[in-house]
Amino acid sequence: MTQHTRSGQVDRLPSALDGRGRAVVIGAGLGGLASAMRLGAKGWQVTVVDRLDRPGGRGSSITQGGHRFDLGPTIVTVPQTLRELWAVCGRDFDRDVRLVPLDPFYKILWQDGSSFTMGPGDARMEAEVSRLSPGDLPGFRRFLKDAEARYWFGFEDLGRRSMHRLVDLIKVLPKFAWYRADRSVHAHAARRVKDERLRFALSFHPLFIGGDPFHVTSMYALVSHLERAFGVHYAMGGVQAIAEAMAAVVRDQGGFVVQGVEADEVLVFGGRASGVKLADGRVLPAEVVVSNADPATTYTRLLRKQPVKRWTAPRLMRSRWSMSLFVWYFGTRGTREMWPEVGHHSIVVGPRYRAHIRDIFQTGKLAEDMSLYVHRPSVTDPSVAPEGDDTFYVLSPVPHLGHDNGVDWAKEAEPYRQKMLKVLEERLLPGLTGRVTESLVFTPETFRDRYLSPHGAGFSLEPRILQSAWFRPHNVSEELPGLYLAGAGTHPGAGVPGVIGTAEVLATLVPDAPVAARASVRMAAE
């Protein structure tokens, strides 16, 4: 079986009588590709299989009418995680991918006409806070100190090690209590600043990983420190360029990245994972199997013939899932010089906040109003659109498909897009109607069908405190020896730094490949 990649290479599924020294990774999302790179660095002969037509998973792209639409994540907030990943493989990330720091990071616009521009530099941000709410400056400074403390504990400590043993959780409970992990990130922001707009600006970040700011743990205040300490970056060529560079590293290590093939089942022999059966009947033997699929898909579909004790279908379906997304990707003609105040990222806040979040996460109601995340990469990367034109990506958080009063998206998609167009016209992009050329819509049903995401959730399990760390599906499967998990649904969680981190944790759990296998991988790479 062969598969042509975008670079023109042809990857062939390796033929093997046994799986000695071999690893199979299911899914070429960023977590799966990072896992493959780390396994390759440990000497394993790695094969990555993925059902889509190009690497990247949710971080891939679609090109239509000269516009490249980045489908999922749009930014990099912790570049060192990628540089460290490349270094483990003996490579230089900055030789393969060009990151551009954004300034500003994003602009938040409220219904009353006020705005808040987030960007680099403490003095600049303090001036922005003082402009909006002078009395909140001391509280803002204190919030940033809180965020830094949570970064060192939550990101650099917990986020870089496995939490699959209960004893590991018990050891850190005092610190969870000290940092008031039981308090929501919005509640924590509210204790520091009084202005509701600032409370929003300091607490909305969990939405980027599928969490309700009014219920997700205050540990996620650390995102404010990530932005302050490391900035916000865009990869020229989009996150797709990062994914393709990752796939190239895997191939250079002697591995395979095969698109357009679907894993059907994790095979078991002698009480441990022994390989992967593909949908076409082919079998890939392996000593190590890594699933970058959602944990629910892994345990209810890929292990459907095996007994599962903890992550049963009823338990997974009872879990709290992240919200889903309605995303409109569109191109515009002759607009490159229009809307000069609209930069790379804009956040258009609707008339309600708390009530709207409740609609999305708790009642499952598709609200009449909306808040929008607007991505305009063409102001930074002209290659995403024809000359003089723009490429846009506009995202609205919406309920996932698992609520009792689920939305019929076959009927609602076009009316919802029209509402989105109206909000954009009125709040951000006057004159947009008539300029739109290419158009593509993703609904929660797209996330369910394209990514096999349970309930069409955008970010797997919601990162509440009792669905994080030890409470989250583990990186080393507690159901089957030889099976490991990577990606948004496992520890440490969603987001580009999170899924890259799942591979780092996984690499501490998988042993080095046998010596003989390492020699064969070196020969293949050479």
Short mmCIF file of C-alpha atoms in Angstrom, two decimals, residues 122-460:
data_model
loop_
_atom_site.label_atom_id
_atom_site.label_comp_id
_atom_site.label_asym_id
_atom_site.label_seq_id
_atom_site.Cartn_x
_atom_site.Cartn_y
_atom_site.Cartn_z
CA ASP A 122 4.79 44.79 31.00
CA ALA A 123 4.80 48.59 30.82
CA ARG A 124 2.60 48.53 27.76
CA MET A 125 0.11 46.14 29.35
CA GLU A 126 -0.04 48.15 32.55
CA ALA A 127 -0.82 51.24 30.51
CA GLU A 128 -3.62 49.34 28.79
CA VAL A 129 -5.07 48.22 32.13
CA SER A 130 -4.83 51.76 33.47
CA ARG A 131 -6.64 53.08 30.42
CA LEU A 132 -9.51 50.64 30.95
CA SER A 133 -9.70 50.54 34.76
CA PRO A 134 -6.96 52.45 36.67
CA GLY A 135 -8.02 51.13 40.07
CA ASP A 136 -7.40 47.55 38.96
CA LEU A 137 -3.69 47.95 38.24
CA PRO A 138 -2.49 46.54 41.60
CA GLY A 139 -4.84 43.56 41.23
CA PHE A 140 -3.64 42.99 37.68
CA ARG A 141 -0.03 42.85 38.88
CA ARG A 142 -0.99 40.39 41.60
CA PHE A 143 -2.86 38.21 39.08
CA LEU A 144 0.27 37.98 36.93
CA LYS A 145 2.28 36.84 39.97
CA ASP A 146 -0.40 34.22 40.65
CA ALA A 147 -0.20 33.11 37.01
CA GLU A 148 3.58 32.70 37.16
CA ALA A 149 3.42 30.57 40.31
CA ARG A 150 0.81 28.33 38.71
CA TYR A 151 2.94 28.07 35.58
CA TRP A 152 5.92 26.64 37.49
CA PHE A 153 3.74 24.13 39.29
CA GLY A 154 1.12 23.29 36.69
CA PHE A 155 3.12 23.48 33.45
CA GLU A 156 6.76 22.87 34.30
CA ASP A 157 6.13 20.31 37.06
CA LEU A 158 2.83 18.43 36.64
CA GLY A 159 2.64 18.99 32.91
CA ARG A 160 6.00 17.37 32.23
CA ARG A 161 5.56 14.10 34.13
CA SER A 162 3.15 11.23 34.12
CA MET A 163 0.25 11.32 36.56
CA HIS A 164 -0.84 7.70 36.12
CA ARG A 165 -0.20 6.64 39.71
CA LEU A 166 -2.62 7.64 42.45
CA VAL A 167 0.28 8.27 44.81
CA ASP A 168 1.51 11.04 42.47
CA LEU A 169 -1.81 12.79 42.85
CA ILE A 170 -1.84 12.40 46.63
CA LYS A 171 1.64 13.96 46.87
CA VAL A 172 0.55 17.15 45.08
CA LEU A 173 -2.79 17.64 46.83
CA PRO A 174 -1.33 20.14 49.33
CA LYS A 175 -0.12 22.33 46.45
CA PHE A 176 -3.50 22.06 44.75
CA ALA A 177 -5.02 23.32 47.98
CA TRP A 178 -2.42 26.10 48.33
CA TYR A 179 -3.11 27.35 44.81
CA ARG A 180 -6.88 27.01 45.29
CA ALA A 181 -7.26 24.68 42.34
CA ASP A 182 -10.88 24.22 43.47
CA ARG A 183 -11.61 27.84 42.54
CA SER A 184 -12.47 28.62 38.91
CA VAL A 185 -10.19 30.79 36.81
CA HIS A 186 -12.93 33.42 36.50
CA ALA A 187 -13.53 33.42 40.24
CA HIS A 188 -9.81 33.91 40.79
CA ALA A 189 -9.69 36.82 38.33
CA ALA A 190 -12.72 38.33 40.09
CA ARG A 191 -10.78 38.31 43.38
CA ARG A 192 -8.01 40.37 41.79
CA VAL A 193 -9.81 42.89 39.55
CA LYS A 194 -13.24 44.53 39.68
CA ASP A 195 -13.83 45.59 36.08
CA GLU A 196 -15.89 42.89 34.31
CA ARG A 197 -14.00 43.48 31.08
CA LEU A 198 -10.68 42.82 32.75
CA ARG A 199 -12.14 39.75 34.42
CA PHE A 200 -12.99 38.49 30.95
CA ALA A 201 -9.54 39.35 29.55
CA LEU A 202 -7.82 37.44 32.35
CA SER A 203 -10.09 34.38 32.40
CA PHE A 204 -11.37 33.53 28.92
CA HIS A 205 -8.30 31.48 27.90
CA PRO A 206 -9.73 28.07 28.95
CA LEU A 207 -12.11 28.40 26.00
CA PHE A 208 -9.06 27.81 23.76
CA ILE A 209 -8.84 24.30 25.21
CA GLY A 210 -12.54 23.61 25.55
CA GLY A 211 -13.08 24.65 29.16
CA ASP A 212 -15.80 26.69 30.89
CA PRO A 213 -14.00 29.63 32.59
CA PHE A 214 -16.60 29.60 35.37
CA HIS A 215 -15.82 25.98 36.28
CA VAL A 216 -12.30 25.17 35.03
CA THR A 217 -9.64 25.23 37.74
CA SER A 218 -7.75 28.44 38.45
CA MET A 219 -4.54 26.58 37.54
CA TYR A 220 -5.29 27.73 33.97
CA ALA A 221 -4.44 31.28 35.00
CA LEU A 222 -0.96 30.12 33.98
CA VAL A 223 -1.86 30.92 30.35
CA SER A 224 -1.49 34.61 31.14
CA HIS A 225 2.09 33.92 32.16
CA LEU A 226 2.74 31.94 28.97
CA GLU A 227 1.72 34.95 26.89
CA ARG A 228 3.71 37.37 29.03
CA ALA A 229 6.90 35.28 29.23
CA PHE A 230 7.07 33.71 25.77
CA GLY A 231 4.81 35.77 23.54
CA VAL A 232 2.38 34.59 20.88
CA HIS A 233 3.80 33.28 17.60
CA TYR A 234 2.55 32.34 14.17
CA ALA A 235 4.23 29.65 12.08
CA MET A 236 4.68 30.82 8.51
CA GLY A 237 2.69 28.33 6.48
CA GLY A 238 0.37 27.80 9.44
CA VAL A 239 0.39 24.98 11.96
CA GLN A 240 0.23 22.74 8.88
CA ALA A 241 3.87 23.70 8.25
CA ILE A 242 4.80 22.45 11.73
CA ALA A 243 2.98 19.17 11.10
CA GLU A 244 4.72 18.63 7.77
CA ALA A 245 8.10 19.37 9.34
CA MET A 246 7.32 16.82 12.06
CA ALA A 247 6.43 14.20 9.47
CA ALA A 248 9.70 14.92 7.67
CA VAL A 249 11.65 14.29 10.87
CA VAL A 250 9.88 10.96 11.36
CA ARG A 251 10.80 9.92 7.82
CA ASP A 252 14.40 11.06 8.30
CA GLN A 253 14.52 8.81 11.37
CA GLY A 254 13.62 5.87 9.15
CA GLY A 255 9.92 5.92 10.01
CA PHE A 256 6.77 6.06 7.90
CA VAL A 257 3.88 8.54 7.85
CA VAL A 258 1.03 7.10 5.82
CA GLN A 259 -2.08 9.16 5.07
CA GLY A 260 -5.43 7.93 3.84
CA VAL A 261 -5.44 4.69 5.87
CA GLU A 262 -7.64 4.10 8.90
CA ALA A 263 -6.88 2.06 12.01
CA ASP A 264 -9.70 -0.31 12.84
CA GLU A 265 -8.48 -2.24 15.87
CA VAL A 266 -5.64 -2.51 18.37
CA LEU A 267 -4.56 -6.13 18.29
CA VAL A 268 -3.77 -8.10 21.44
CA PHE A 269 -1.54 -11.13 21.91
CA GLY A 270 -0.31 -12.59 25.17
CA GLY A 271 -2.22 -10.00 27.18
CA ARG A 272 -0.55 -6.94 25.60
CA ALA A 273 -0.88 -4.75 22.51
CA SER A 274 0.70 -6.51 19.54
CA GLY A 275 -0.10 -4.24 16.61
CA VAL A 276 -2.82 -2.52 14.65
CA LYS A 277 -5.32 -3.87 12.14
CA LEU A 278 -6.29 -1.41 9.42
CA ALA A 279 -9.76 -0.95 7.95
CA ASP A 280 -8.62 -2.67 4.73
CA GLY A 281 -7.54 -5.77 6.67
CA ARG A 282 -3.79 -5.13 6.64
CA VAL A 283 -1.98 -5.82 9.92
CA LEU A 284 0.95 -3.83 11.32
CA PRO A 285 2.69 -5.84 14.06
CA ALA A 286 4.28 -3.76 16.84
CA GLU A 287 5.63 -3.99 20.35
CA VAL A 288 4.41 -0.48 21.12
CA VAL A 289 1.08 1.04 20.04
CA VAL A 290 0.32 4.73 20.57
CA SER A 291 -3.19 6.04 20.04
CA ASN A 292 -3.52 9.71 19.18
CA ALA A 293 -7.25 9.12 18.73
CA ASP A 294 -9.60 10.45 21.39
CA PRO A 295 -9.50 8.19 24.48
CA ALA A 296 -13.19 7.44 24.05
CA THR A 297 -12.56 6.32 20.46
CA THR A 298 -9.55 4.31 21.61
CA TYR A 299 -11.36 2.44 24.37
CA THR A 300 -14.81 1.99 22.83
CA ARG A 301 -13.86 1.45 19.19
CA LEU A 302 -10.22 0.41 18.78
CA LEU A 303 -10.44 -1.90 21.83
CA ARG A 304 -14.03 -2.94 21.25
CA LYS A 305 -13.15 -6.66 21.38
CA GLN A 306 -11.23 -6.39 24.65
CA PRO A 307 -12.54 -6.10 28.22
CA VAL A 308 -12.25 -2.56 29.56
CA LYS A 309 -12.53 -1.92 33.30
CA ARG A 310 -12.14 1.82 33.93
CA TRP A 311 -12.78 3.64 30.67
CA THR A 312 -16.03 1.93 29.75
CA ALA A 313 -18.45 3.44 27.26
CA PRO A 314 -21.03 4.37 29.93
CA ARG A 315 -18.39 6.11 32.05
CA LEU A 316 -16.97 8.02 29.10
CA MET A 317 -20.38 9.12 27.92
CA ARG A 318 -21.18 10.38 31.43
CA SER A 319 -18.05 12.51 31.44
CA ARG A 320 -18.14 16.26 30.85
CA TRP A 321 -17.01 17.01 27.32
CA SER A 322 -15.61 20.24 25.99
CA MET A 323 -17.80 22.51 23.93
CA SER A 324 -17.86 22.16 20.18
CA LEU A 325 -17.21 24.78 17.53
CA PHE A 326 -18.88 26.38 14.56
CA VAL A 327 -16.13 27.60 12.25
CA TRP A 328 -16.60 29.61 9.07
CA TYR A 329 -13.55 29.71 6.79
CA PHE A 330 -13.84 32.26 4.00
CA GLY A 331 -11.83 34.26 1.52
CA THR A 332 -12.43 37.85 0.48
CA ARG A 333 -11.51 39.65 -2.73
CA GLY A 334 -9.65 42.96 -2.82
CA THR A 335 -9.71 43.53 0.95
CA ARG A 336 -6.03 43.49 1.90
CA GLU A 337 -6.04 47.27 2.43
CA MET A 338 -9.46 47.31 4.07
CA TRP A 339 -10.11 47.15 7.83
CA PRO A 340 -6.63 48.40 8.86
CA GLU A 341 -7.56 48.14 12.56
CA VAL A 342 -8.28 44.42 12.23
CA GLY A 343 -5.09 42.54 12.93
CA HIS A 344 -4.13 38.88 13.05
CA HIS A 345 -6.47 38.01 15.95
CA SER A 346 -9.64 39.68 17.18
CA ILE A 347 -12.11 38.55 19.85
CA VAL A 348 -15.59 39.97 19.41
CA VAL A 349 -17.46 39.57 22.71
CA GLY A 350 -21.22 39.16 22.60
CA PRO A 351 -23.76 41.02 24.78
CA ARG A 352 -23.80 38.22 27.39
CA TYR A 353 -20.92 36.28 28.90
CA ARG A 354 -21.84 34.17 31.93
CA ALA A 355 -25.30 33.31 30.58
CA HIS A 356 -23.90 32.51 27.16
CA ILE A 357 -21.27 30.20 28.65
CA ARG A 358 -24.05 28.47 30.59
CA ASP A 359 -25.97 27.94 27.34
CA ILE A 360 -22.92 26.36 25.72
CA PHE A 361 -21.72 24.09 28.52
CA GLN A 362 -24.75 23.31 30.67
CA THR A 363 -28.09 23.70 28.90
CA GLY A 364 -26.84 22.84 25.42
CA LYS A 365 -28.87 25.69 23.96
CA LEU A 366 -27.79 27.29 20.68
CA ALA A 367 -28.06 30.94 21.67
CA GLU A 368 -29.21 33.76 19.42
CA ASP A 369 -26.13 35.81 20.30
CA MET A 370 -22.50 34.78 19.86
CA SER A 371 -18.93 35.67 20.67
CA LEU A 372 -16.36 35.27 17.90
CA TYR A 373 -12.67 34.50 17.55
CA VAL A 374 -11.49 36.02 14.27
CA HIS A 375 -8.25 34.87 12.63
CA ARG A 376 -6.88 36.97 9.75
CA PRO A 377 -3.54 35.31 8.94
CA SER A 378 -3.10 37.18 5.66
CA VAL A 379 -1.90 40.29 7.55
CA THR A 380 1.13 38.25 8.65
CA ASP A 381 1.45 35.56 5.96
CA PRO A 382 0.45 36.76 2.47
CA SER A 383 0.83 33.21 1.10
CA VAL A 384 -2.55 32.23 2.58
CA ALA A 385 -4.50 34.21 -0.04
CA PRO A 386 -4.20 35.51 -3.60
CA GLU A 387 -2.51 38.89 -3.92
CA GLY A 388 -4.68 41.70 -2.56
CA ASP A 389 -7.13 39.25 -0.96
CA ASP A 390 -7.65 37.99 2.58
CA THR A 391 -8.19 34.65 4.26
CA PHE A 392 -10.34 34.47 7.40
CA TYR A 393 -11.27 31.88 10.00
CA VAL A 394 -14.11 32.83 12.36
CA LEU A 395 -14.94 30.57 15.28
CA SER A 396 -17.95 30.55 17.57
CA PRO A 397 -18.13 28.22 20.61
CA VAL A 398 -21.33 26.14 20.51
CA PRO A 399 -22.74 23.18 22.48
CA HIS A 400 -21.49 19.69 21.69
CA LEU A 401 -23.85 17.09 20.25
CA GLY A 402 -24.36 15.15 23.49
CA HIS A 403 -26.98 17.41 25.06
CA ASP A 404 -30.58 16.19 25.20
CA ASN A 405 -31.77 19.10 23.07
CA GLY A 406 -29.14 18.61 20.41
CA VAL A 407 -29.06 21.07 17.52
CA ASP A 408 -30.02 19.91 14.01
CA TRP A 409 -27.04 21.35 12.18
CA ALA A 410 -28.36 20.31 8.78
CA LYS A 411 -31.02 22.96 9.31
CA GLU A 412 -29.15 25.44 11.49
CA ALA A 413 -25.75 25.73 9.79
CA GLU A 414 -26.66 28.28 7.13
CA PRO A 415 -28.85 30.49 9.38
CA TYR A 416 -26.05 30.47 11.97
CA ARG A 417 -23.50 31.47 9.33
CA GLN A 418 -25.77 34.33 8.27
CA LYS A 419 -25.97 35.51 11.90
CA MET A 420 -22.19 35.33 12.08
CA LEU A 421 -21.92 37.42 8.91
CA LYS A 422 -24.27 40.03 10.42
CA VAL A 423 -22.18 40.28 13.62
CA LEU A 424 -18.98 40.62 11.59
CA GLU A 425 -20.52 43.34 9.42
CA GLU A 426 -21.75 45.32 12.43
CA ARG A 427 -18.86 44.87 14.81
CA LEU A 428 -15.64 44.31 12.86
CA LEU A 429 -15.72 44.08 9.06
CA PRO A 430 -18.12 46.63 7.55
CA GLY A 431 -18.77 45.98 3.88
CA LEU A 432 -17.95 42.27 4.17
CA THR A 433 -21.06 41.13 2.32
CA GLY A 434 -20.28 41.01 -1.37
CA ARG A 435 -16.55 40.57 -0.77
CA VAL A 436 -16.75 36.89 0.23
CA THR A 437 -15.46 34.45 -2.37
CA GLU A 438 -14.50 31.00 -1.06
CA SER A 439 -16.52 29.65 1.86
CA LEU A 440 -16.29 26.53 4.00
CA VAL A 441 -18.16 25.67 7.23
CA PHE A 442 -17.32 23.18 9.99
CA THR A 443 -20.11 22.30 12.45
CA PRO A 444 -19.99 19.96 15.46
CA GLU A 445 -21.02 17.19 13.08
CA THR A 446 -17.84 17.85 11.07
CA PHE A 447 -15.75 17.42 14.21
CA ARG A 448 -17.58 14.15 14.94
CA ASP A 449 -17.18 12.74 11.43
CA ARG A 450 -13.80 14.13 10.36
CA TYR A 451 -11.92 13.64 13.63
CA LEU A 452 -14.05 10.87 15.21
CA SER A 453 -14.56 13.20 18.15
CA PRO A 454 -17.19 12.00 20.65
CA HIS A 455 -20.22 14.31 20.61
CA GLY A 456 -18.32 16.46 18.10
CA ALA A 457 -16.42 17.97 21.03
CA GLY A 458 -13.72 20.37 19.95
CA PHE A 459 -11.13 19.50 22.61
CA SER A 460 -12.01 16.05 24.03
#
